[in-house]
XYZ file of C-alpha atoms in Angstrom:
148
model
C 81.377 106.856 95.061
C 83.541 103.967 96.211
C 82.102 101.651 93.539
C 82.974 104.125 90.763
C 86.503 104.481 92.158
C 86.964 100.681 92.149
C 85.660 100.416 88.575
C 88.113 103.119 87.541
C 90.990 101.314 89.256
C 89.913 97.976 87.855
C 89.931 99.446 84.357
C 93.324 100.966 85.051
C 94.665 97.611 86.284
C 93.574 95.909 83.076
C 95.648 98.469 81.160
C 98.853 97.671 83.057
C 98.343 94.055 84.092
C 100.287 92.422 81.239
C 103.260 94.750 81.797
C 103.167 94.027 85.536
C 103.157 90.260 84.983
C 105.988 90.492 82.454
C 108.024 92.601 84.894
C 107.418 90.138 87.729
C 108.443 87.117 85.648
C 111.589 88.899 84.484
C 112.552 89.868 88.042
C 111.954 86.359 89.385
C 113.994 84.709 86.615
C 116.846 87.221 86.690
C 117.331 87.438 90.454
C 117.294 83.688 90.977
C 120.584 82.020 91.929
C 122.239 79.865 89.267
C 124.349 76.753 89.846
C 127.476 78.849 90.414
C 125.784 80.923 93.140
C 125.426 84.116 91.117
C 122.226 85.469 89.598
C 121.257 85.681 85.952
C 121.590 89.466 86.322
C 125.200 88.949 87.477
C 125.880 86.929 84.308
C 124.235 89.590 82.140
C 126.391 92.318 83.696
C 129.513 90.198 83.166
C 128.504 89.624 79.519
C 128.107 93.367 79.038
C 131.616 93.882 80.437
C 133.185 91.176 78.276
C 131.003 90.077 75.320
C 133.834 88.073 73.742
C 134.310 85.913 76.827
C 130.555 85.373 77.084
C 130.345 84.321 73.427
C 133.074 81.671 73.743
C 131.809 80.486 77.108
C 128.576 79.076 75.713
C 126.490 81.895 77.152
C 124.997 83.209 73.917
C 121.533 83.511 75.466
C 122.922 85.657 78.270
C 124.858 87.726 75.742
C 121.625 88.291 73.805
C 119.794 89.273 77.010
C 122.595 91.713 77.841
C 121.647 93.764 74.779
C 117.882 93.688 75.425
C 116.040 96.196 77.549
C 114.357 94.658 80.601
C 110.609 95.204 80.961
C 109.568 98.312 82.839
C 107.228 98.368 85.798
C 104.373 100.837 85.240
C 104.639 103.743 87.674
C 101.148 103.033 89.024
C 102.414 99.652 90.253
C 105.629 100.712 91.970
C 104.240 100.887 95.511
C 102.472 97.548 95.037
C 105.728 95.945 93.849
C 107.500 97.185 96.979
C 104.683 95.800 99.134
C 104.881 92.468 97.313
C 108.646 92.184 97.799
C 108.352 92.896 101.498
C 105.472 90.445 101.946
C 107.350 87.829 99.914
C 110.316 88.059 102.304
C 108.087 86.867 105.153
C 106.345 84.124 103.186
C 105.392 81.009 105.168
C 106.523 77.543 104.176
C 103.738 75.140 103.305
C 105.661 72.063 104.436
C 106.998 69.372 102.127
C 109.321 71.983 100.647
C 106.516 74.152 99.285
C 105.374 77.670 99.974
C 102.019 79.146 100.949
C 100.308 81.953 99.120
C 100.385 85.333 100.828
C 97.118 85.391 102.739
C 94.766 88.300 103.223
C 95.481 87.964 106.945
C 99.195 88.494 106.310
C 98.432 91.471 104.075
C 96.129 92.945 106.715
C 98.820 92.593 109.382
C 101.463 94.097 107.084
C 99.381 97.082 106.011
C 98.173 97.683 109.577
C 101.733 97.672 110.927
C 102.879 99.938 108.100
C 99.840 102.204 108.546
C 99.127 102.002 104.804
C 95.754 101.828 103.081
C 96.458 100.166 99.718
C 94.305 100.731 96.676
C 92.158 97.755 95.596
C 94.162 97.371 92.380
C 97.375 97.162 94.455
C 95.932 94.259 96.442
C 94.990 92.544 93.184
C 98.493 93.074 91.792
C 99.998 91.500 94.912
C 97.721 88.474 94.447
C 98.656 88.190 90.751
C 102.402 88.485 91.434
C 102.022 85.976 94.261
C 100.524 83.426 91.844
C 103.335 84.089 89.337
C 105.948 83.606 92.076
C 104.330 80.386 93.332
C 104.065 78.979 89.794
C 107.751 79.684 89.248
C 108.723 78.051 92.539
C 106.628 74.977 91.745
C 108.330 74.612 88.342
C 111.761 74.953 89.960
C 110.888 72.279 92.538
C 109.679 69.955 89.782
C 112.954 70.455 87.883
C 114.961 69.809 91.041
C 113.051 66.628 91.864
C 113.542 65.270 88.316
C 117.317 65.738 88.502
C 117.588 63.789 91.745
């Protein structure tokens, strides 16, 4: 039955949720532009290419991250991550420099246009990642307003 399928998926989501959140946070932090216009990932790649230069340049944290393995996205969440990224690209501004959450109406339009029927756990993952993204953006805006 549909209820049993949802309970199965819900149980499955609880098994991968922490890994999915960790992956999302890592991706948000490492693809964000830094003050020099490059991303954290760009700095990590440069540190891998020249660890000595990174160590004398005051980038020890980046050098440490260059040797660490990034978190992996569970395979069951890969389609949902792609959906989230595409929905995130069309995110609406909330005015006053903020952003709106991805609404169910936007998801419905997206999935209808794409002719995709997502699993319930994929919708929940999108909502979770959306909250993580919004929290990160709010923290960045707070930092920016304090430095002004």
